[in-house]
mmCIF file of C-alpha atoms and ligand atoms in Angstrom:
data_model
loop_
_atom_site.group_PDB
_atom_site.id
_atom_site.type_symbol
_atom_site.label_atom_id
_atom_site.label_comp_id
_atom_site.label_asym_id
_atom_site.label_seq_id
_atom_site.Cartn_x
_atom_site.Cartn_y
_atom_site.Cartn_z
ATOM 1 C CA MET A 139 -25.356 -142.874 -40.389
ATOM 2 C CA THR A 140 -22.770 -140.349 -42.199
ATOM 3 C CA ILE A 141 -23.495 -136.613 -42.504
ATOM 4 C CA THR A 142 -24.080 -137.317 -46.155
ATOM 5 C CA THR A 143 -26.808 -139.813 -45.334
ATOM 6 C CA LEU A 144 -28.396 -137.289 -42.984
ATOM 7 C CA SER A 145 -28.700 -134.973 -45.660
ATOM 8 C CA ARG A 146 -32.063 -134.932 -47.736
ATOM 9 C CA LYS A 147 -32.301 -137.450 -50.169
ATOM 10 C CA ASN A 148 -32.694 -135.011 -53.007
ATOM 11 C CA ILE A 149 -29.497 -133.220 -51.971
ATOM 12 C CA GLN A 150 -27.683 -136.473 -51.845
ATOM 13 C CA ALA A 151 -28.904 -137.189 -55.558
ATOM 14 C CA LEU A 152 -28.275 -133.608 -56.659
ATOM 15 C CA THR A 153 -25.580 -132.891 -59.157
ATOM 16 C CA PRO A 154 -24.775 -129.471 -58.422
ATOM 17 C CA TYR A 155 -25.026 -126.648 -61.234
ATOM 18 C CA GLN A 156 -21.782 -126.993 -63.297
ATOM 19 C CA SER A 157 -20.722 -123.401 -63.137
ATOM 20 C CA ALA A 158 -17.932 -122.138 -65.422
ATOM 21 C CA ARG A 159 -15.919 -121.642 -62.234
ATOM 22 C CA ARG A 160 -16.376 -124.969 -61.014
ATOM 23 C CA LEU A 161 -15.545 -126.633 -64.150
ATOM 24 C CA GLY A 162 -12.045 -125.305 -63.664
ATOM 25 C CA GLY A 163 -9.482 -124.952 -66.421
ATOM 26 C CA LYS A 164 -6.274 -122.842 -66.561
ATOM 27 C CA GLY A 165 -6.610 -120.197 -69.128
ATOM 28 C CA ASP A 166 -5.901 -116.706 -69.950
ATOM 29 C CA VAL A 167 -8.851 -116.628 -72.349
ATOM 30 C CA TRP A 168 -12.166 -117.004 -70.349
ATOM 31 C CA LEU A 169 -15.094 -117.123 -72.514
ATOM 32 C CA ASN A 170 -17.234 -119.725 -70.806
ATOM 33 C CA ALA A 171 -19.589 -117.647 -68.592
ATOM 34 C CA ASN A 172 -21.004 -114.896 -70.707
ATOM 35 C CA GLU A 173 -19.309 -112.233 -68.727
ATOM 36 C CA TYR A 174 -18.200 -108.901 -70.053
ATOM 37 C CA PRO A 175 -14.451 -108.871 -70.631
ATOM 38 C CA LEU A 176 -13.700 -105.844 -68.963
ATOM 39 C CA SER A 177 -14.675 -104.276 -65.554
ATOM 40 C CA PRO A 178 -16.409 -100.998 -64.954
ATOM 41 C CA GLY A 179 -14.197 -98.482 -62.735
ATOM 42 C CA LEU A 180 -16.604 -98.213 -59.850
ATOM 43 C CA ASN A 181 -15.520 -97.149 -56.155
ATOM 44 C CA LEU A 182 -17.279 -97.667 -52.929
ATOM 45 C CA GLN A 183 -18.873 -94.678 -51.707
ATOM 46 C CA GLN A 184 -20.426 -95.967 -48.466
ATOM 47 C CA ARG A 185 -18.149 -96.021 -45.570
ATOM 48 C CA GLN A 186 -20.435 -97.166 -42.888
ATOM 49 C CA PHE A 187 -20.869 -100.871 -42.358
ATOM 50 C CA ASN A 188 -21.611 -101.372 -38.781
ATOM 51 C CA ARG A 189 -25.466 -101.274 -39.435
ATOM 52 C CA TYR A 190 -27.558 -103.818 -41.339
ATOM 53 C CA PRO A 191 -28.462 -102.810 -44.816
ATOM 54 C CA GLU A 192 -32.037 -101.853 -45.869
ATOM 55 C CA ALA A 193 -34.021 -104.823 -46.598
ATOM 56 C CA GLN A 194 -34.690 -103.616 -50.033
ATOM 57 C CA PRO A 195 -32.168 -100.621 -50.641
ATOM 58 C CA GLU A 196 -34.489 -97.815 -51.702
ATOM 59 C CA LYS A 197 -32.127 -95.890 -53.991
ATOM 60 C CA LEU A 198 -31.064 -99.082 -55.795
ATOM 61 C CA VAL A 199 -34.642 -100.110 -56.242
ATOM 62 C CA ASN A 200 -35.795 -96.714 -57.458
ATOM 63 C CA ALA A 201 -32.869 -96.624 -59.996
ATOM 64 C CA TYR A 202 -33.577 -100.017 -61.477
ATOM 65 C CA ALA A 203 -37.380 -99.370 -61.719
ATOM 66 C CA ALA A 204 -36.450 -95.987 -63.633
ATOM 67 C CA TYR A 205 -34.202 -98.049 -65.904
ATOM 68 C CA ALA A 206 -36.640 -100.984 -66.483
ATOM 69 C CA GLY A 207 -39.701 -98.717 -66.855
ATOM 70 C CA VAL A 208 -41.618 -99.970 -63.974
ATOM 71 C CA ALA A 209 -42.873 -98.642 -60.759
ATOM 72 C CA PRO A 210 -40.643 -99.348 -57.518
ATOM 73 C CA GLU A 211 -43.333 -101.710 -56.242
ATOM 74 C CA ASN A 212 -42.581 -103.894 -59.151
ATOM 75 C CA VAL A 213 -38.884 -104.576 -58.212
ATOM 76 C CA LEU A 214 -37.363 -106.961 -55.980
ATOM 77 C CA VAL A 215 -33.327 -106.989 -55.726
ATOM 78 C CA THR A 216 -31.854 -110.166 -55.307
ATOM 79 C CA ARG A 217 -28.385 -112.037 -54.839
ATOM 80 C CA GLY A 218 -27.950 -112.339 -58.711
ATOM 81 C CA GLY A 219 -30.772 -113.449 -61.054
ATOM 82 C CA ASP A 220 -30.150 -116.948 -59.683
ATOM 83 C CA GLU A 221 -31.655 -116.108 -56.311
ATOM 84 C CA GLY A 222 -34.929 -114.843 -57.943
ATOM 85 C CA ILE A 223 -35.299 -118.292 -59.713
ATOM 86 C CA GLU A 224 -34.945 -120.143 -56.477
ATOM 87 C CA LEU A 225 -37.235 -117.771 -54.450
ATOM 88 C CA ILE A 226 -40.133 -118.305 -56.922
ATOM 89 C CA ILE A 227 -39.785 -122.114 -56.678
ATOM 90 C CA ARG A 228 -39.746 -121.953 -52.905
ATOM 91 C CA ALA A 229 -42.702 -119.393 -52.629
ATOM 92 C CA PHE A 230 -45.061 -121.123 -55.183
ATOM 93 C CA CYS A 231 -44.427 -124.834 -55.207
ATOM 94 C CA GLU A 232 -45.895 -127.171 -52.771
ATOM 95 C CA ALA A 233 -44.055 -130.700 -52.324
ATOM 96 C CA ASP A 234 -46.117 -132.358 -55.129
ATOM 97 C CA ASP A 235 -46.230 -129.258 -57.496
ATOM 98 C CA GLN A 236 -44.009 -129.189 -60.362
ATOM 99 C CA VAL A 237 -41.876 -126.782 -62.367
ATOM 100 C CA LEU A 238 -41.605 -126.999 -66.211
ATOM 101 C CA TYR A 239 -38.682 -125.473 -68.582
ATOM 102 C CA CYS A 240 -37.845 -126.064 -72.089
ATOM 103 C CA PRO A 241 -34.119 -127.495 -72.918
ATOM 104 C CA PRO A 242 -31.852 -126.853 -74.290
ATOM 105 C CA THR A 243 -31.751 -123.899 -71.775
ATOM 106 C CA TYR A 244 -30.240 -122.496 -68.787
ATOM 107 C CA GLY A 245 -29.165 -125.117 -66.204
ATOM 108 C CA MET A 246 -30.359 -123.603 -62.844
ATOM 109 C CA TYR A 247 -33.999 -124.000 -63.400
ATOM 110 C CA ALA A 248 -33.450 -127.571 -63.027
ATOM 111 C CA VAL A 249 -30.877 -127.469 -60.301
ATOM 112 C CA SER A 250 -32.958 -125.089 -58.214
ATOM 113 C CA ALA A 251 -36.076 -127.247 -58.592
ATOM 114 C CA GLU A 252 -34.043 -130.247 -57.390
ATOM 115 C CA THR A 253 -32.511 -128.453 -54.548
ATOM 116 C CA CYS A 254 -36.072 -127.622 -53.259
ATOM 117 C CA GLY A 255 -37.292 -131.229 -54.002
ATOM 118 C CA ILE A 256 -39.530 -130.121 -56.629
ATOM 119 C CA THR A 257 -40.112 -132.362 -59.799
ATOM 120 C CA ALA A 258 -39.063 -130.712 -63.023
ATOM 121 C CA LYS A 259 -40.759 -131.612 -66.173
ATOM 122 C CA THR A 260 -39.282 -130.777 -69.449
ATOM 123 C CA VAL A 261 -41.121 -129.805 -72.838
ATOM 124 C CA PRO A 262 -38.129 -129.401 -75.389
ATOM 125 C CA LEU A 263 -37.926 -126.450 -77.645
ATOM 126 C CA THR A 264 -38.735 -126.972 -81.358
ATOM 127 C CA ALA A 265 -36.090 -127.585 -83.859
ATOM 128 C CA ASP A 266 -35.756 -123.859 -84.390
ATOM 129 C CA PHE A 267 -35.291 -123.311 -80.606
ATOM 130 C CA GLN A 268 -38.910 -121.884 -79.980
ATOM 131 C CA LEU A 269 -41.694 -122.946 -77.544
ATOM 132 C CA ASP A 270 -43.516 -126.128 -78.136
ATOM 133 C CA LEU A 271 -46.838 -124.529 -77.047
ATOM 134 C CA ALA A 272 -49.048 -127.527 -77.946
ATOM 135 C CA ASN A 273 -46.846 -129.678 -75.750
ATOM 136 C CA ILE A 274 -46.554 -127.277 -73.005
ATOM 137 C CA ALA A 275 -50.260 -127.018 -72.894
ATOM 138 C CA ASN A 276 -50.593 -130.859 -72.662
ATOM 139 C CA ASN A 277 -48.247 -131.006 -69.765
ATOM 140 C CA LEU A 278 -49.584 -128.198 -67.294
ATOM 141 C CA ALA A 279 -51.419 -130.555 -65.031
ATOM 142 C CA LYS A 280 -49.293 -130.208 -61.742
ATOM 143 C CA VAL A 281 -47.092 -127.229 -63.029
ATOM 144 C CA LYS A 282 -47.058 -124.149 -60.897
ATOM 145 C CA VAL A 283 -43.798 -122.352 -62.431
ATOM 146 C CA ILE A 284 -42.691 -122.227 -65.970
ATOM 147 C CA PHE A 285 -39.215 -120.873 -66.800
ATOM 148 C CA VAL A 286 -38.453 -119.474 -70.187
ATOM 149 C CA CYS A 287 -35.579 -117.835 -71.237
ATOM 150 C CA SER A 288 -35.455 -114.967 -73.859
ATOM 151 C CA PRO A 289 -32.750 -114.329 -75.246
ATOM 152 C CA ASN A 290 -32.174 -118.209 -74.510
ATOM 153 C CA ASN A 291 -29.058 -119.438 -73.144
ATOM 154 C CA PRO A 292 -26.985 -121.237 -74.815
ATOM 155 C CA THR A 293 -28.958 -120.920 -78.180
ATOM 156 C CA GLY A 294 -28.913 -117.224 -78.319
ATOM 157 C CA ASN A 295 -32.272 -116.672 -79.976
ATOM 158 C CA LEU A 296 -35.309 -114.606 -78.889
ATOM 159 C CA LEU A 297 -38.702 -116.429 -78.122
ATOM 160 C CA ARG A 298 -41.470 -115.304 -80.236
ATOM 161 C CA ARG A 299 -43.383 -112.698 -78.431
ATOM 162 C CA ALA A 300 -46.856 -113.985 -79.690
ATOM 163 C CA ASP A 301 -45.777 -117.344 -78.116
ATOM 164 C CA LEU A 302 -44.922 -115.808 -74.889
ATOM 165 C CA ILE A 303 -48.183 -114.111 -74.827
ATOM 166 C CA GLN A 304 -50.046 -117.478 -75.739
ATOM 167 C CA LEU A 305 -48.102 -119.057 -72.674
ATOM 168 C CA LEU A 306 -49.245 -116.128 -70.470
ATOM 169 C CA GLU A 307 -52.801 -116.583 -71.693
ATOM 170 C CA MET A 308 -52.734 -120.570 -71.172
ATOM 171 C CA THR A 309 -51.266 -120.313 -67.669
ATOM 172 C CA LYS A 310 -53.710 -117.768 -66.364
ATOM 173 C CA ASN A 311 -54.754 -118.488 -62.842
ATOM 174 C CA ARG A 312 -52.862 -121.528 -62.627
ATOM 175 C CA ALA A 313 -49.031 -121.049 -62.821
ATOM 176 C CA ILE A 314 -46.433 -118.419 -62.637
ATOM 177 C CA VAL A 315 -44.524 -117.664 -65.883
ATOM 178 C CA VAL A 316 -40.928 -116.703 -65.360
ATOM 179 C CA VAL A 317 -39.263 -114.832 -68.503
ATOM 180 C CA ASP A 318 -35.610 -115.003 -67.824
ATOM 181 C CA GLU A 319 -34.337 -111.758 -69.498
ATOM 182 C CA ALA A 320 -30.552 -111.994 -68.189
ATOM 183 C CA TYR A 321 -29.424 -110.859 -71.733
ATOM 184 C CA ILE A 322 -32.172 -108.257 -72.621
ATOM 185 C CA GLU A 323 -29.663 -105.337 -72.761
ATOM 186 C CA PHE A 324 -28.324 -106.737 -76.113
ATOM 187 C CA CYS A 325 -31.909 -106.409 -77.464
ATOM 188 C CA PRO A 326 -34.054 -104.118 -75.104
ATOM 189 C CA GLU A 327 -36.958 -103.709 -77.450
ATOM 190 C CA SER A 328 -37.759 -107.296 -76.969
ATOM 191 C CA THR A 329 -38.447 -107.309 -73.145
ATOM 192 C CA MET A 330 -41.642 -108.420 -71.874
ATOM 193 C CA VAL A 331 -42.032 -105.592 -69.272
ATOM 194 C CA GLN A 332 -45.042 -103.884 -70.786
ATOM 195 C CA MET A 333 -46.996 -107.350 -70.261
ATOM 196 C CA LEU A 334 -46.744 -106.911 -66.657
ATOM 197 C CA THR A 335 -49.755 -104.590 -66.865
ATOM 198 C CA ASN A 336 -51.830 -107.520 -68.325
ATOM 199 C CA TYR A 337 -50.399 -110.514 -66.440
ATOM 200 C CA PRO A 338 -50.241 -110.620 -62.511
ATOM 201 C CA HIS A 339 -48.550 -114.192 -63.100
ATOM 202 C CA LEU A 340 -45.509 -112.807 -65.194
ATOM 203 C CA ALA A 341 -42.228 -112.612 -63.295
ATOM 204 C CA ILE A 342 -39.298 -111.262 -65.181
ATOM 205 C CA ILE A 343 -35.648 -112.032 -64.137
ATOM 206 C CA ARG A 344 -32.811 -109.680 -64.740
ATOM 207 C CA THR A 345 -29.114 -109.233 -63.702
ATOM 208 C CA LEU A 346 -26.168 -106.846 -63.548
ATOM 209 C CA SER A 347 -23.962 -109.797 -64.320
ATOM 210 C CA LYS A 348 -23.965 -109.589 -68.320
ATOM 211 C CA ALA A 349 -24.216 -106.144 -70.040
ATOM 212 C CA PHE A 350 -23.461 -104.306 -67.082
ATOM 213 C CA ALA A 351 -20.185 -106.175 -66.579
ATOM 214 C CA LEU A 352 -20.802 -106.872 -62.931
ATOM 215 C CA ALA A 353 -21.038 -110.491 -62.355
ATOM 216 C CA GLY A 354 -18.656 -110.315 -59.231
ATOM 217 C CA LEU A 355 -21.148 -108.085 -57.587
ATOM 218 C CA ARG A 356 -23.939 -110.782 -57.430
ATOM 219 C CA CYS A 357 -27.041 -108.537 -58.069
ATOM 220 C CA GLY A 358 -30.280 -109.245 -59.942
ATOM 221 C CA PHE A 359 -33.861 -108.291 -59.951
ATOM 222 C CA THR A 360 -37.296 -109.892 -60.116
ATOM 223 C CA LEU A 361 -40.037 -107.534 -61.983
ATOM 224 C CA ALA A 362 -43.469 -108.353 -61.433
ATOM 225 C CA ASN A 363 -46.712 -107.001 -60.094
ATOM 226 C CA GLN A 364 -46.836 -106.058 -56.518
ATOM 227 C CA GLU A 365 -48.709 -108.915 -55.125
ATOM 228 C CA LEU A 366 -46.265 -111.395 -56.501
ATOM 229 C CA ILE A 367 -43.244 -109.226 -55.304
ATOM 230 C CA GLY A 368 -45.107 -109.423 -51.872
ATOM 231 C CA VAL A 369 -44.944 -113.083 -51.792
ATOM 232 C CA LEU A 370 -41.319 -113.249 -52.766
ATOM 233 C CA GLN A 371 -40.542 -110.698 -49.859
ATOM 234 C CA LYS A 372 -42.125 -113.003 -47.530
ATOM 235 C CA VAL A 373 -39.370 -115.744 -48.383
ATOM 236 C CA ILE A 374 -36.371 -113.816 -49.022
ATOM 237 C CA ALA A 375 -33.654 -113.472 -46.525
ATOM 238 C CA PRO A 376 -34.128 -110.517 -44.061
ATOM 239 C CA TYR A 377 -30.990 -108.398 -45.235
ATOM 240 C CA PRO A 378 -29.993 -109.988 -48.525
ATOM 241 C CA ILE A 379 -28.106 -107.147 -50.332
ATOM 242 C CA PRO A 380 -24.782 -106.047 -48.761
ATOM 243 C CA VAL A 381 -24.131 -102.305 -48.450
ATOM 244 C CA PRO A 382 -21.108 -102.428 -50.981
ATOM 245 C CA VAL A 383 -23.489 -104.246 -53.416
ATOM 246 C CA SER A 384 -26.174 -101.786 -53.511
ATOM 247 C CA ASP A 385 -23.696 -99.064 -53.352
ATOM 248 C CA LEU A 386 -21.929 -100.220 -56.667
ATOM 249 C CA ALA A 387 -25.009 -101.326 -58.199
ATOM 250 C CA THR A 388 -26.729 -97.856 -57.705
ATOM 251 C CA GLN A 389 -23.667 -96.266 -59.428
ATOM 252 C CA ALA A 390 -23.931 -98.651 -62.286
ATOM 253 C CA LEU A 391 -27.558 -97.370 -62.908
ATOM 254 C CA SER A 392 -26.607 -93.969 -62.795
ATOM 255 C CA GLU A 393 -26.899 -91.803 -66.084
ATOM 256 C CA GLN A 394 -23.136 -92.537 -66.619
ATOM 257 C CA GLY A 395 -23.254 -96.084 -65.604
ATOM 258 C CA LEU A 396 -26.127 -96.781 -68.245
ATOM 259 C CA SER A 397 -24.162 -95.182 -70.998
ATOM 260 C CA GLU A 398 -21.291 -97.289 -70.118
ATOM 261 C CA MET A 399 -23.292 -100.282 -70.257
ATOM 262 C CA GLN A 400 -24.697 -99.144 -73.491
ATOM 263 C CA ASN A 401 -21.130 -98.927 -74.867
ATOM 264 C CA ASN A 402 -20.487 -102.283 -73.646
ATOM 265 C CA VAL A 403 -23.508 -103.499 -75.654
ATOM 266 C CA ALA A 404 -22.381 -101.599 -78.765
ATOM 267 C CA GLN A 405 -18.820 -103.335 -78.481
ATOM 268 C CA VAL A 406 -20.168 -106.762 -77.907
ATOM 269 C CA LYS A 407 -22.365 -106.538 -80.995
ATOM 270 C CA ALA A 408 -19.549 -105.341 -83.074
ATOM 271 C CA GLN A 409 -17.266 -108.145 -81.869
ATOM 272 C CA ARG A 410 -19.988 -110.693 -82.335
ATOM 273 C CA GLN A 411 -20.438 -109.634 -85.939
ATOM 274 C CA TRP A 412 -16.627 -110.020 -86.351
ATOM 275 C CA LEU A 413 -16.317 -113.476 -84.762
ATOM 276 C CA ILE A 414 -19.219 -114.847 -86.738
ATOM 277 C CA GLU A 415 -17.874 -113.630 -90.179
ATOM 278 C CA GLN A 416 -14.462 -115.231 -89.210
ATOM 279 C CA LEU A 417 -15.822 -118.259 -88.139
ATOM 280 C CA GLN A 418 -18.046 -118.663 -91.130
ATOM 281 C CA ARG A 419 -15.000 -119.043 -93.366
ATOM 282 C CA LEU A 420 -13.574 -122.073 -91.426
ATOM 283 C CA PRO A 421 -14.107 -125.518 -92.622
ATOM 284 C CA GLN A 422 -14.076 -126.750 -88.830
ATOM 285 C CA VAL A 423 -17.425 -124.835 -88.386
ATOM 286 C CA GLU A 424 -20.621 -126.539 -89.433
ATOM 287 C CA ASP A 425 -23.140 -124.080 -88.233
ATOM 288 C CA ILE A 426 -23.283 -120.630 -86.413
ATOM 289 C CA PHE A 427 -26.594 -120.051 -84.674
ATOM 290 C CA PRO A 428 -28.137 -116.256 -84.907
ATOM 291 C CA SER A 429 -27.391 -114.596 -81.816
ATOM 292 C CA GLU A 430 -29.296 -111.697 -79.824
ATOM 293 C CA ALA A 431 -26.872 -111.924 -76.792
ATOM 294 C CA ASN A 432 -23.088 -111.828 -76.032
ATOM 295 C CA TYR A 433 -22.378 -115.342 -76.941
ATOM 296 C CA ILE A 434 -22.559 -117.302 -79.908
ATOM 297 C CA LEU A 435 -23.595 -121.145 -80.379
ATOM 298 C CA VAL A 436 -21.526 -122.772 -82.952
ATOM 299 C CA LYS A 437 -21.798 -126.373 -84.159
ATOM 300 C CA PHE A 438 -18.412 -127.916 -85.268
ATOM 301 C CA LYS A 439 -17.575 -131.051 -87.245
ATOM 302 C CA ASN A 440 -16.130 -132.311 -83.916
ATOM 303 C CA GLY A 441 -16.958 -130.148 -81.034
ATOM 304 C CA ASN A 442 -15.335 -132.103 -78.405
ATOM 305 C CA ASP A 443 -12.016 -132.119 -80.038
ATOM 306 C CA ILE A 444 -12.236 -128.421 -80.652
ATOM 307 C CA PHE A 445 -13.073 -127.766 -77.133
ATOM 308 C CA LYS A 446 -10.369 -130.040 -75.711
ATOM 309 C CA SER A 447 -7.745 -128.500 -77.995
ATOM 310 C CA LEU A 448 -8.741 -124.919 -77.043
ATOM 311 C CA TRP A 449 -8.970 -125.786 -73.285
ATOM 312 C CA GLU A 450 -5.434 -127.055 -73.509
ATOM 313 C CA GLN A 451 -4.287 -123.846 -75.090
ATOM 314 C CA GLY A 452 -5.860 -121.894 -72.081
ATOM 315 C CA ILE A 453 -8.911 -120.800 -74.098
ATOM 316 C CA ILE A 454 -11.860 -121.704 -72.036
ATOM 317 C CA LEU A 455 -15.232 -122.217 -73.849
ATOM 318 C CA ARG A 456 -18.569 -123.713 -72.620
ATOM 319 C CA ASN A 457 -18.965 -127.306 -74.265
ATOM 320 C CA GLN A 458 -22.632 -127.995 -74.921
ATOM 321 C CA ASN A 459 -22.204 -131.431 -76.447
ATOM 322 C CA ASN A 460 -24.232 -132.788 -73.683
ATOM 323 C CA ALA A 461 -27.173 -130.426 -73.840
ATOM 324 C CA LEU A 462 -30.310 -131.597 -75.609
ATOM 325 C CA GLY A 463 -29.995 -131.568 -79.373
ATOM 326 C CA LEU A 464 -26.654 -129.776 -79.283
ATOM 327 C CA GLU A 465 -24.335 -132.494 -80.218
ATOM 328 C CA ASN A 466 -20.772 -131.065 -81.409
ATOM 329 C CA CYS A 467 -21.973 -127.266 -80.201
ATOM 330 C CA ILE A 468 -19.937 -125.057 -78.132
ATOM 331 C CA ARG A 469 -20.977 -121.625 -76.608
ATOM 332 C CA ILE A 470 -18.556 -118.807 -77.100
ATOM 333 C CA THR A 471 -18.621 -115.774 -74.973
ATOM 334 C CA VAL A 472 -17.850 -112.523 -77.182
ATOM 335 C CA GLY A 473 -14.574 -111.351 -75.542
ATOM 336 C CA THR A 474 -12.158 -108.537 -76.293
ATOM 337 C CA ALA A 475 -10.911 -108.190 -79.968
ATOM 338 C CA GLU A 476 -7.604 -110.005 -78.827
ATOM 339 C CA GLU A 477 -9.440 -112.876 -77.024
ATOM 340 C CA ASN A 478 -11.914 -113.093 -80.201
ATOM 341 C CA LEU A 479 -8.713 -113.199 -82.503
ATOM 342 C CA ARG A 480 -7.116 -115.887 -80.298
ATOM 343 C CA VAL A 481 -10.217 -118.113 -80.580
ATOM 344 C CA VAL A 482 -10.452 -117.816 -84.359
ATOM 345 C CA GLU A 483 -6.711 -118.500 -84.641
ATOM 346 C CA ALA A 484 -6.930 -121.627 -82.495
ATOM 347 C CA ILE A 485 -9.847 -123.080 -84.228
ATOM 348 C CA SER A 486 -8.452 -122.337 -87.711
ATOM 349 C CA SER A 487 -5.281 -124.229 -86.955
ATOM 350 C CA GLN A 488 -7.188 -127.222 -85.553
ATOM 351 C CA LYS A 489 -7.142 -130.176 -87.822
HETATM 352 C C1 LIG B 300 -26.261 -115.426 -66.097
HETATM 353 C C2 LIG B 300 -27.757 -115.938 -65.997
HETATM 354 C C3 LIG B 300 -28.735 -115.566 -64.875
HETATM 355 C C4 LIG B 300 -28.210 -114.881 -63.812
HETATM 356 O O1 LIG B 300 -27.047 -114.756 -63.371
HETATM 357 P P1 LIG B 300 -26.630 -114.207 -61.971
HETATM 358 O O2 LIG B 300 -25.255 -113.931 -61.977
HETATM 359 O O3 LIG B 300 -27.153 -114.861 -61.023
HETATM 360 O O4 LIG B 300 -27.440 -112.883 -61.937
HETATM 361 C C5 LIG B 300 -29.900 -115.964 -65.104
HETATM 362 N N1 LIG B 300 -30.380 -116.383 -66.201
HETATM 363 C C6 LIG B 300 -29.451 -116.923 -67.301
HETATM 364 C C7 LIG B 300 -30.047 -117.431 -68.428
HETATM 365 C C8 LIG B 300 -28.190 -116.549 -67.313
HETATM 366 O O5 LIG B 300 -27.453 -116.704 -68.299
#
């Protein structure tokens, strides 16, 4: 008996999430985790840390509800959007239930399912990265939770609203539909929030890690109807949100914080456009997929060589070569003007 063999079998078999940080690299240009390249200048206002925090910090819940256009009872604050993903699996899946997701997409749906010992079924996206609804409909048998991501990471496109509504219709009274809106600030008109009124089985994942430039804070939100939020509240840790986190997150949602975030979004969009125009001219580039988010997916003639060469030059991107259907593709986070220039120069000088 070793410690490892004492651990659960599915944990022994688990490949942990290959986070950008975990993959390492020695760089001065980090464009592999879809972070915002600059930090907001927030300062702690709370000075009292001897008491446990509120289970769900009221000011933060109210601020996010106002920002998202929902009532406070529709909001659960979590440790990053990632915690919301896992809470939903833990709260809704019995041992022989399944989750379903649509690759190529965010890796945490699979990792969270595996961690919980829940079988994950996949129904690949279509060639234009949309939902294959017929195939999903044929695979719902044991499925309790369905994860979809819009804008989708790593492809950058939105899922069609009509398809999401059809998905919600076909899953009524049988499964939870999770719409991951981690990047929705870059296309706010595409949110599914209004659909909460009609669909008690809809859960929306949000985060401060991307457009709000606060990945270091670890603060996310799940938006859903009160009954679903109530179920998640039963399984979340008793004091999940540290006082400094709710303090800073509440500031980020103030009028000034929101206007800074909107500036971030405008900067990213302008830089994204510049990056696309520059890359389009390069013979190394085969295709650039349209993006509604703060990253672009680029197909190269030889993606592995480009990735490796830039890695060695200290420019760290996210290789997608092993993702389903994304051979030779690299995901590039939109950085500062200087960082984006470095990327373009490094790629253009590559044989
Ligand atoms: C970044 C991201 C999240 C959540 O990240 P957190 O830092 O845990 O809030 C969720 N979904 C997708 C698709 C993401 O890219």
